[in-house]
mmCIF file of C-alpha atoms and ligand atoms in Angstrom:
data_model
loop_
_atom_site.group_PDB
_atom_site.id
_atom_site.type_symbol
_atom_site.label_atom_id
_atom_site.label_comp_id
_atom_site.label_asym_id
_atom_site.label_seq_id
_atom_site.Cartn_x
_atom_site.Cartn_y
_atom_site.Cartn_z
ATOM 1 C CA UNK Z 1 78.525 155.282 160.670
ATOM 2 C CA UNK Z 2 80.680 153.155 162.962
ATOM 3 C CA UNK Z 3 84.429 153.063 162.323
ATOM 4 C CA UNK Z 4 84.253 149.375 161.118
ATOM 5 C CA UNK Z 5 81.577 150.268 158.640
ATOM 6 C CA UNK Z 6 83.499 153.429 157.313
ATOM 7 C CA UNK Z 7 86.445 151.256 156.801
ATOM 8 C CA UNK Z 8 84.423 148.526 154.935
ATOM 9 C CA UNK Z 9 83.080 151.197 152.677
ATOM 10 C CA UNK Z 10 86.589 152.539 151.854
ATOM 11 C CA UNK Z 11 87.748 149.073 151.272
ATOM 12 C CA UNK Z 12 85.055 148.348 148.931
ATOM 13 C CA UNK Z 13 85.618 151.712 147.156
ATOM 14 C CA UNK Z 14 89.252 150.828 146.704
ATOM 15 C CA UNK Z 15 88.331 147.379 145.479
ATOM 16 C CA UNK Z 16 86.283 148.866 142.674
ATOM 17 C CA UNK Z 17 89.113 150.924 141.481
ATOM 18 C CA UNK Z 18 91.745 148.280 141.876
ATOM 19 C CA UNK Z 19 89.928 145.692 139.944
ATOM 20 C CA UNK Z 20 90.133 147.408 136.559
ATOM 21 C CA UNK Z 21 93.734 148.334 137.140
ATOM 22 C CA UNK Z 22 94.566 144.818 137.977
ATOM 23 C CA UNK Z 23 92.824 143.666 134.696
ATOM 24 C CA UNK Z 24 94.964 146.081 132.772
ATOM 25 C CA UNK Z 25 98.101 145.300 134.372
ATOM 26 C CA UNK Z 26 97.412 141.487 133.632
ATOM 27 C CA UNK Z 27 96.726 142.320 129.940
ATOM 28 C CA UNK Z 28 99.899 144.312 129.787
ATOM 29 C CA UNK Z 29 101.881 141.641 131.182
ATOM 30 C CA UNK Z 30 100.508 138.956 128.864
ATOM 31 C CA UNK Z 31 100.742 141.247 125.780
ATOM 32 C CA UNK Z 32 100.591 138.216 123.573
ATOM 33 C CA UNK Z 33 97.313 139.033 122.204
ATOM 34 C CA UNK Z 34 98.128 140.277 118.577
ATOM 35 C CA UNK Z 35 97.147 143.891 117.551
ATOM 36 C CA UNK Z 36 94.127 143.283 115.521
ATOM 37 C CA UNK Z 37 93.831 145.203 112.178
ATOM 38 C CA UNK Z 38 90.553 145.383 110.226
ATOM 39 C CA UNK Z 39 91.350 145.831 106.545
ATOM 40 C CA UNK Z 40 88.138 146.340 104.561
ATOM 41 C CA UNK Z 41 87.749 146.339 100.761
ATOM 42 C CA UNK Z 42 84.736 146.349 98.441
ATOM 43 C CA UNK Z 43 85.429 143.499 95.929
ATOM 44 C CA UNK Z 44 84.952 139.738 96.444
ATOM 45 C CA UNK Z 45 87.547 137.562 98.254
ATOM 46 C CA UNK Z 46 87.850 135.866 94.758
ATOM 47 C CA UNK Z 47 89.439 139.032 93.007
ATOM 48 C CA UNK Z 48 92.597 140.916 92.422
ATOM 49 C CA UNK Z 49 91.745 143.094 95.404
ATOM 50 C CA UNK Z 50 90.936 140.067 97.652
ATOM 51 C CA UNK Z 51 94.118 138.132 96.704
ATOM 52 C CA UNK Z 52 96.205 141.110 97.515
ATOM 53 C CA UNK Z 53 94.669 141.878 100.721
ATOM 54 C CA UNK Z 54 95.262 138.282 101.779
ATOM 55 C CA UNK Z 55 98.889 138.506 100.814
ATOM 56 C CA UNK Z 56 99.169 141.809 102.752
ATOM 57 C CA UNK Z 57 97.623 140.100 105.825
ATOM 58 C CA UNK Z 58 100.095 137.204 105.680
ATOM 59 C CA UNK Z 59 103.139 139.477 105.239
ATOM 60 C CA UNK Z 60 102.095 141.508 108.205
ATOM 61 C CA UNK Z 61 101.585 138.667 110.468
ATOM 62 C CA UNK Z 62 105.007 137.059 109.286
ATOM 63 C CA UNK Z 63 107.063 140.275 109.556
ATOM 64 C CA UNK Z 64 105.545 141.068 112.878
ATOM 65 C CA UNK Z 65 106.211 137.605 114.292
ATOM 66 C CA UNK Z 66 102.554 137.217 114.740
ATOM 67 C CA UNK Z 67 102.255 140.368 117.022
ATOM 68 C CA UNK Z 68 100.112 141.959 114.530
ATOM 69 C CA UNK Z 69 97.053 140.344 112.828
ATOM 70 C CA UNK Z 70 95.301 141.706 109.695
ATOM 71 C CA UNK Z 71 91.629 140.594 109.321
ATOM 72 C CA UNK Z 72 91.013 141.221 105.689
ATOM 73 C CA UNK Z 73 87.202 141.833 105.108
ATOM 74 C CA UNK Z 74 85.931 142.086 101.558
ATOM 75 C CA UNK Z 75 82.630 142.399 99.731
ATOM 76 C CA UNK Z 76 81.986 145.828 101.406
ATOM 77 C CA UNK Z 77 81.008 143.937 104.623
ATOM 78 C CA UNK Z 78 82.380 147.054 106.375
ATOM 79 C CA UNK Z 79 80.528 149.332 104.269
ATOM 80 C CA UNK Z 80 81.209 150.856 100.738
ATOM 81 C CA UNK Z 81 84.431 152.948 100.073
ATOM 82 C CA UNK Z 82 83.001 156.379 101.535
ATOM 83 C CA UNK Z 83 81.780 154.687 104.753
ATOM 84 C CA UNK Z 84 85.003 153.141 105.585
ATOM 85 C CA UNK Z 85 86.930 156.259 104.702
ATOM 86 C CA UNK Z 86 84.982 157.838 107.564
ATOM 87 C CA UNK Z 87 85.348 154.919 109.839
ATOM 88 C CA UNK Z 88 89.228 155.329 109.418
ATOM 89 C CA UNK Z 89 89.024 159.072 109.840
ATOM 90 C CA UNK Z 90 87.129 158.506 113.263
ATOM 91 C CA UNK Z 91 89.345 155.720 114.282
ATOM 92 C CA UNK Z 92 86.689 153.161 114.278
ATOM 93 C CA UNK Z 93 88.523 151.020 111.690
ATOM 94 C CA UNK Z 94 92.222 150.847 111.072
ATOM 95 C CA UNK Z 95 92.788 150.163 107.249
ATOM 96 C CA UNK Z 96 91.153 149.688 103.887
ATOM 97 C CA UNK Z 97 91.796 149.666 100.216
ATOM 98 C CA UNK Z 98 89.600 151.466 97.757
ATOM 99 C CA UNK Z 99 89.286 153.777 94.721
ATOM 100 C CA UNK Z 100 90.943 157.117 94.760
ATOM 101 C CA UNK Z 101 87.861 158.428 93.046
ATOM 102 C CA UNK Z 102 85.675 158.107 96.016
ATOM 103 C CA UNK Z 103 88.037 160.028 98.200
ATOM 104 C CA UNK Z 104 87.806 163.293 96.082
ATOM 105 C CA UNK Z 105 85.187 164.577 98.533
ATOM 106 C CA UNK Z 106 87.871 164.573 101.303
ATOM 107 C CA UNK Z 107 91.062 165.390 99.479
ATOM 108 C CA UNK Z 108 90.362 167.311 96.254
ATOM 109 C CA UNK Z 109 94.031 166.586 94.866
ATOM 110 C CA UNK Z 110 92.821 162.821 94.207
ATOM 111 C CA UNK Z 111 90.727 164.188 91.314
ATOM 112 C CA UNK Z 112 94.126 164.214 89.380
ATOM 113 C CA UNK Z 113 93.698 160.580 88.832
ATOM 114 C CA UNK Z 114 90.232 160.961 87.529
ATOM 115 C CA UNK Z 115 91.489 162.857 84.497
ATOM 116 C CA UNK Z 116 90.360 161.092 81.342
ATOM 117 C CA UNK Z 117 92.900 159.344 79.189
ATOM 118 C CA UNK Z 118 95.649 160.888 81.775
ATOM 119 C CA UNK Z 119 97.998 157.721 81.422
ATOM 120 C CA UNK Z 120 98.544 155.843 77.946
ATOM 121 C CA UNK Z 121 99.699 152.690 79.639
ATOM 122 C CA UNK Z 122 100.439 151.045 83.070
ATOM 123 C CA UNK Z 123 104.039 152.007 82.914
ATOM 124 C CA UNK Z 124 103.157 155.523 82.855
ATOM 125 C CA UNK Z 125 100.712 155.226 85.848
ATOM 126 C CA UNK Z 126 103.253 153.203 87.716
ATOM 127 C CA UNK Z 127 105.863 155.974 87.305
ATOM 128 C CA UNK Z 128 103.658 158.775 88.068
ATOM 129 C CA UNK Z 129 101.827 157.000 91.108
ATOM 130 C CA UNK Z 130 104.958 155.949 92.576
ATOM 131 C CA UNK Z 131 106.904 159.073 91.973
ATOM 132 C CA UNK Z 132 106.938 162.479 93.470
ATOM 133 C CA UNK Z 133 103.598 163.626 92.249
ATOM 134 C CA UNK Z 134 101.847 160.425 93.443
ATOM 135 C CA UNK Z 135 103.601 160.824 96.934
ATOM 136 C CA UNK Z 136 102.431 164.596 97.095
ATOM 137 C CA UNK Z 137 98.703 163.769 96.449
ATOM 138 C CA UNK Z 138 98.905 160.835 98.953
ATOM 139 C CA UNK Z 139 100.482 163.083 101.607
ATOM 140 C CA UNK Z 140 97.452 165.520 101.372
ATOM 141 C CA UNK Z 141 95.422 162.846 102.911
ATOM 142 C CA UNK Z 142 97.260 163.496 106.430
ATOM 143 C CA UNK Z 143 95.483 166.644 107.120
ATOM 144 C CA UNK Z 144 92.214 164.848 106.737
ATOM 145 C CA UNK Z 145 92.932 162.073 109.220
ATOM 146 C CA UNK Z 146 94.147 159.507 106.783
ATOM 147 C CA UNK Z 147 97.469 157.923 105.836
ATOM 148 C CA UNK Z 148 97.945 156.821 102.447
ATOM 149 C CA UNK Z 149 100.613 153.779 102.110
ATOM 150 C CA UNK Z 150 100.691 152.672 98.533
ATOM 151 C CA UNK Z 151 98.681 152.706 95.327
ATOM 152 C CA UNK Z 152 97.326 149.499 93.806
ATOM 153 C CA UNK Z 153 96.071 148.964 90.147
ATOM 154 C CA UNK Z 154 92.375 148.899 89.653
ATOM 155 C CA UNK Z 155 93.062 149.497 86.041
ATOM 156 C CA UNK Z 156 91.936 151.139 82.805
ATOM 157 C CA UNK Z 157 88.180 151.256 82.782
ATOM 158 C CA UNK Z 158 85.969 150.197 79.986
ATOM 159 C CA UNK Z 159 82.083 150.148 79.472
ATOM 160 C CA UNK Z 160 79.573 147.534 79.806
ATOM 161 C CA UNK Z 161 75.871 147.667 79.214
ATOM 162 C CA UNK Z 162 72.780 145.645 78.548
ATOM 163 C CA UNK Z 163 71.335 147.621 75.699
ATOM 164 C CA UNK Z 164 73.778 147.971 72.750
ATOM 165 C CA UNK Z 165 77.427 148.089 71.821
ATOM 166 C CA UNK Z 166 78.969 151.526 72.199
ATOM 167 C CA UNK Z 167 80.851 152.287 69.199
ATOM 168 C CA UNK Z 168 80.841 156.109 69.329
ATOM 169 C CA UNK Z 169 79.749 158.768 72.065
ATOM 170 C CA UNK Z 170 76.214 159.057 70.509
ATOM 171 C CA UNK Z 171 75.567 155.495 71.363
ATOM 172 C CA UNK Z 172 75.490 156.400 75.119
ATOM 173 C CA UNK Z 173 72.548 158.683 74.529
ATOM 174 C CA UNK Z 174 69.911 157.652 77.062
ATOM 175 C CA UNK Z 175 71.953 154.765 78.661
ATOM 176 C CA UNK Z 176 71.377 154.961 82.423
ATOM 177 C CA UNK Z 177 74.970 154.509 83.458
ATOM 178 C CA UNK Z 178 76.200 154.045 87.070
ATOM 179 C CA UNK Z 179 79.381 156.011 87.958
ATOM 180 C CA UNK Z 180 81.538 155.998 91.118
ATOM 181 C CA UNK Z 181 80.360 158.718 93.532
ATOM 182 C CA UNK Z 182 82.712 161.164 91.986
ATOM 183 C CA UNK Z 183 81.960 164.552 90.265
ATOM 184 C CA UNK Z 184 84.563 164.243 87.407
ATOM 185 C CA UNK Z 185 82.950 160.941 86.454
ATOM 186 C CA UNK Z 186 79.362 162.276 86.742
ATOM 187 C CA UNK Z 187 80.385 165.349 84.687
ATOM 188 C CA UNK Z 188 82.345 163.379 82.138
ATOM 189 C CA UNK Z 189 79.638 160.787 81.170
ATOM 190 C CA UNK Z 190 76.875 163.533 81.173
ATOM 191 C CA UNK Z 191 79.084 165.255 78.427
ATOM 192 C CA UNK Z 192 79.383 162.008 76.565
ATOM 193 C CA UNK Z 193 75.407 161.946 76.600
ATOM 194 C CA UNK Z 194 74.921 159.172 79.144
ATOM 195 C CA UNK Z 195 72.393 159.371 81.893
ATOM 196 C CA UNK Z 196 74.910 159.244 84.526
ATOM 197 C CA UNK Z 197 73.922 157.907 88.167
ATOM 198 C CA UNK Z 198 76.392 157.713 91.070
ATOM 199 C CA UNK Z 199 75.948 154.553 93.235
ATOM 200 C CA UNK Z 200 78.307 152.819 95.592
ATOM 201 C CA UNK Z 201 79.927 149.727 94.327
ATOM 202 C CA UNK Z 202 78.264 147.536 96.758
ATOM 203 C CA UNK Z 203 74.702 148.413 95.142
ATOM 204 C CA UNK Z 204 75.993 147.931 91.466
ATOM 205 C CA UNK Z 205 75.351 144.266 90.882
ATOM 206 C CA UNK Z 206 71.800 144.390 91.936
ATOM 207 C CA UNK Z 207 71.054 147.698 90.221
ATOM 208 C CA UNK Z 208 72.241 146.185 86.789
ATOM 209 C CA UNK Z 209 70.277 142.951 87.662
ATOM 210 C CA UNK Z 210 67.021 145.021 88.291
ATOM 211 C CA UNK Z 211 67.785 147.385 85.424
ATOM 212 C CA UNK Z 212 67.720 150.376 87.615
ATOM 213 C CA UNK Z 213 70.747 151.218 85.645
ATOM 214 C CA UNK Z 214 71.733 149.892 82.063
ATOM 215 C CA UNK Z 215 75.418 149.865 82.295
ATOM 216 C CA UNK Z 216 78.675 150.840 84.139
ATOM 217 C CA UNK Z 217 82.371 151.114 83.703
ATOM 218 C CA UNK Z 218 85.200 149.191 85.195
ATOM 219 C CA UNK Z 219 88.311 147.267 84.405
ATOM 220 C CA UNK Z 220 87.949 143.840 83.042
ATOM 221 C CA UNK Z 221 89.255 142.113 86.114
ATOM 222 C CA UNK Z 222 86.277 143.701 88.155
ATOM 223 C CA UNK Z 223 83.684 142.709 85.362
ATOM 224 C CA UNK Z 224 84.820 139.366 85.781
ATOM 225 C CA UNK Z 225 85.281 138.989 89.431
ATOM 226 C CA UNK Z 226 82.170 140.630 90.302
ATOM 227 C CA UNK Z 227 80.247 138.556 87.687
ATOM 228 C CA UNK Z 228 78.779 141.525 85.795
ATOM 229 C CA UNK Z 229 78.749 139.046 82.748
ATOM 230 C CA UNK Z 230 75.560 137.594 84.264
ATOM 231 C CA UNK Z 231 73.699 140.789 83.901
ATOM 232 C CA UNK Z 232 75.410 142.738 81.032
ATOM 233 C CA UNK Z 233 75.693 141.811 77.586
ATOM 234 C CA UNK Z 234 78.144 144.295 75.821
ATOM 235 C CA UNK Z 235 81.624 145.280 76.752
ATOM 236 C CA UNK Z 236 82.980 148.306 74.680
ATOM 237 C CA UNK Z 237 86.797 148.798 74.855
ATOM 238 C CA UNK Z 238 87.359 152.632 75.597
ATOM 239 C CA UNK Z 239 90.109 152.576 78.296
ATOM 240 C CA UNK Z 240 88.842 155.925 79.178
ATOM 241 C CA UNK Z 241 90.610 156.419 82.428
ATOM 242 C CA UNK Z 242 93.361 154.586 84.549
ATOM 243 C CA UNK Z 243 91.828 153.894 88.006
ATOM 244 C CA UNK Z 244 94.092 153.410 91.060
ATOM 245 C CA UNK Z 245 93.241 151.848 94.296
ATOM 246 C CA UNK Z 246 94.958 153.292 97.315
ATOM 247 C CA UNK Z 247 95.764 151.440 100.615
ATOM 248 C CA UNK Z 248 94.765 153.594 103.660
ATOM 249 C CA UNK Z 249 95.329 153.529 107.341
ATOM 250 C CA UNK Z 250 93.381 155.738 110.020
ATOM 251 C CA UNK Z 251 95.858 158.527 111.149
ATOM 252 C CA UNK Z 252 94.370 158.592 114.608
ATOM 253 C CA UNK Z 253 95.283 154.795 114.939
ATOM 254 C CA UNK Z 254 98.619 155.086 112.848
ATOM 255 C CA UNK Z 255 100.006 157.689 115.167
ATOM 256 C CA UNK Z 256 99.659 155.551 118.203
ATOM 257 C CA UNK Z 257 101.774 152.644 116.429
ATOM 258 C CA UNK Z 258 105.404 152.198 117.157
ATOM 259 C CA UNK Z 259 107.916 152.914 114.456
ATOM 260 C CA UNK Z 260 108.549 149.214 114.081
ATOM 261 C CA UNK Z 261 104.869 148.556 113.618
ATOM 262 C CA UNK Z 262 104.618 151.384 111.039
ATOM 263 C CA UNK Z 263 107.648 149.801 109.111
ATOM 264 C CA UNK Z 264 106.273 146.498 109.024
ATOM 265 C CA UNK Z 265 102.826 147.812 107.716
ATOM 266 C CA UNK Z 266 104.800 149.916 105.016
ATOM 267 C CA UNK Z 267 107.008 147.268 103.860
ATOM 268 C CA UNK Z 268 103.950 144.671 103.647
ATOM 269 C CA UNK Z 269 102.050 147.455 101.738
ATOM 270 C CA UNK Z 270 104.820 147.701 99.213
ATOM 271 C CA UNK Z 271 105.050 143.969 98.851
ATOM 272 C CA UNK Z 272 101.216 143.880 98.330
ATOM 273 C CA UNK Z 273 101.672 146.577 95.616
ATOM 274 C CA UNK Z 274 104.088 144.529 93.672
ATOM 275 C CA UNK Z 275 102.003 141.476 93.982
ATOM 276 C CA UNK Z 276 98.750 143.049 93.079
ATOM 277 C CA UNK Z 277 99.921 144.854 89.982
ATOM 278 C CA UNK Z 278 101.440 141.643 88.517
ATOM 279 C CA UNK Z 279 98.530 139.635 89.471
ATOM 280 C CA UNK Z 280 96.123 142.221 88.027
ATOM 281 C CA UNK Z 281 98.018 142.399 84.777
ATOM 282 C CA UNK Z 282 98.089 138.785 84.346
ATOM 283 C CA UNK Z 283 94.478 138.257 84.932
ATOM 284 C CA UNK Z 284 93.772 141.374 82.926
ATOM 285 C CA UNK Z 285 95.409 139.989 79.838
ATOM 286 C CA UNK Z 286 93.264 136.887 79.772
ATOM 287 C CA UNK Z 287 89.984 138.500 81.142
ATOM 288 C CA UNK Z 288 88.536 139.754 77.779
ATOM 289 C CA UNK Z 289 88.777 136.054 76.378
ATOM 290 C CA UNK Z 290 87.138 135.055 79.650
ATOM 291 C CA UNK Z 291 84.372 137.633 79.339
ATOM 292 C CA UNK Z 292 83.661 136.448 75.699
ATOM 293 C CA UNK Z 293 83.544 132.714 76.823
ATOM 294 C CA UNK Z 294 80.827 133.871 79.443
ATOM 295 C CA UNK Z 295 78.819 135.118 76.519
ATOM 296 C CA UNK Z 296 79.779 138.828 76.414
ATOM 297 C CA UNK Z 297 79.835 140.690 73.184
ATOM 298 C CA UNK Z 298 82.865 142.653 72.841
ATOM 299 C CA UNK Z 299 83.599 145.844 70.555
ATOM 300 C CA UNK Z 300 86.673 147.956 70.232
ATOM 301 C CA UNK Z 301 85.640 151.684 69.956
ATOM 302 C CA UNK Z 302 87.527 152.891 66.818
ATOM 303 C CA UNK Z 303 90.615 155.254 67.523
ATOM 304 C CA UNK Z 304 88.925 158.120 65.826
ATOM 305 C CA UNK Z 305 85.692 157.789 67.846
ATOM 306 C CA UNK Z 306 87.753 157.662 71.126
ATOM 307 C CA UNK Z 307 89.597 160.872 69.873
ATOM 308 C CA UNK Z 308 86.203 162.309 69.512
ATOM 309 C CA UNK Z 309 85.290 161.344 73.119
ATOM 310 C CA UNK Z 310 88.453 162.838 74.332
ATOM 311 C CA UNK Z 311 87.817 166.082 72.649
ATOM 312 C CA UNK Z 312 84.494 166.159 74.228
ATOM 313 C CA UNK Z 313 86.139 165.722 77.807
ATOM 314 C CA UNK Z 314 88.779 168.390 77.112
ATOM 315 C CA UNK Z 315 86.683 170.789 79.539
ATOM 316 C CA UNK Z 316 86.752 168.287 82.245
ATOM 317 C CA UNK Z 317 90.531 168.752 82.381
ATOM 318 C CA UNK Z 318 90.297 172.414 82.933
ATOM 319 C CA UNK Z 319 88.015 171.721 85.782
ATOM 320 C CA UNK Z 320 90.420 169.294 87.395
ATOM 321 C CA UNK Z 321 93.520 171.567 86.948
ATOM 322 C CA UNK Z 322 91.693 174.339 88.648
ATOM 323 C CA UNK Z 323 90.668 171.927 91.399
ATOM 324 C CA UNK Z 324 93.768 170.266 92.158
ATOM 325 C CA UNK Z 325 95.943 173.416 91.658
ATOM 326 C CA UNK Z 326 97.782 174.547 88.326
ATOM 327 C CA UNK Z 327 101.232 173.586 90.157
ATOM 328 C CA UNK Z 328 100.325 170.135 90.596
ATOM 329 C CA UNK Z 329 98.560 169.862 87.301
ATOM 330 C CA UNK Z 330 101.662 171.149 85.400
ATOM 331 C CA UNK Z 331 104.084 168.957 87.486
ATOM 332 C CA UNK Z 332 101.911 165.995 86.391
ATOM 333 C CA UNK Z 333 101.963 166.976 82.671
ATOM 334 C CA UNK Z 334 105.615 167.607 83.012
ATOM 335 C CA UNK Z 335 106.274 164.094 84.548
ATOM 336 C CA UNK Z 336 104.305 162.495 81.750
ATOM 337 C CA UNK Z 337 106.267 164.499 78.825
ATOM 338 C CA UNK Z 338 109.497 163.606 80.329
ATOM 339 C CA UNK Z 339 108.501 159.727 80.405
ATOM 340 C CA UNK Z 340 107.143 160.187 77.061
ATOM 341 C CA UNK Z 341 110.662 161.293 75.474
ATOM 342 C CA UNK Z 342 112.411 158.435 77.143
HETATM 343 C C1 TK8 P 401 85.320 148.816 95.145
HETATM 344 C C2 TK8 P 401 85.248 149.982 94.078
HETATM 345 C C3 TK8 P 401 85.591 149.706 92.689
HETATM 346 C C4 TK8 P 401 85.474 150.715 91.730
HETATM 347 C C5 TK8 P 401 84.012 151.219 91.571
HETATM 348 O O1 TK8 P 401 84.968 149.219 96.444
HETATM 349 O O2 TK8 P 401 83.304 151.612 92.440
HETATM 350 O O3 TK8 P 401 83.591 150.975 90.331
HETATM 351 O O4 TK8 P 401 86.151 150.550 90.571
HETATM 352 O O5 TK8 P 401 86.801 149.099 92.626
HETATM 353 O O6 TK8 P 401 86.288 150.960 94.770
#
């Protein structure tokens, strides 16, 4: 090769290296492109979950002076809860909100929140979730590649189905009931006599519509926002469990943020929690009347029958205590009895 030709080859090689470097330097210099955060969730935009996700996005954008931009993506467009959790762990998605119940396969301590009839009211739920027990359970996520920011309210769950009013456990006999992908729910509803089938939420409406399943259980808000009244006739009031949602970040991604960025996200998450709980409770208070107006038939399960259901589920509690560890179980019971004495 001639000298001239060799020089040319070397120059071309240098250019090939230099071009991407130059592009990188330019991007850094500009640095005006906001950091994009994909925040996935399962319900519709027009739901308590959607409204709170929107508020979170607005808060982040404002507090970061437009340097961070949250794209809230609903209706499970990024996949159901379990799929998004994996995307967060792998670093392919930044944030999400979903049920704690679908996280149990990753962090077994989350099963604490599946305990039937754990909380008597929302005040107890707030105190325990936002207190040391809630934080302890949340912190367990880190070793699995997730960062828990705050709990939102999904709410007390009630039964709906297309067959008959459920006034006692025996009425569940033979009812094909969709449950979340979670063993406590599966076992609990089997114990109560239902034919329990785990399904992702994103498949639920069509499973109800096509009668693949007869019923499901969710808070009034969700029954309303997901239009389950179009495919379900009966609502039976059991309040069998309080279900939290949890706002999550990918740990892989979170660890690469500056302290300031983390602070913006945490503060926005806390603001979204206050907004979401208030909004959910306001909507929940009217939702039953709205469901009636949509043509659903509502029945209260008598207190004595609820107590019988509770009795049948006692063995579930033992399993949960063993799974989450007896220290955590006892600490939770202790926190609740302190609250109940106040
Ligand atoms: C939404 C779900 C939903 C939950 C369920 O993605 O699956 O029934 O109650 O809120 O997490």
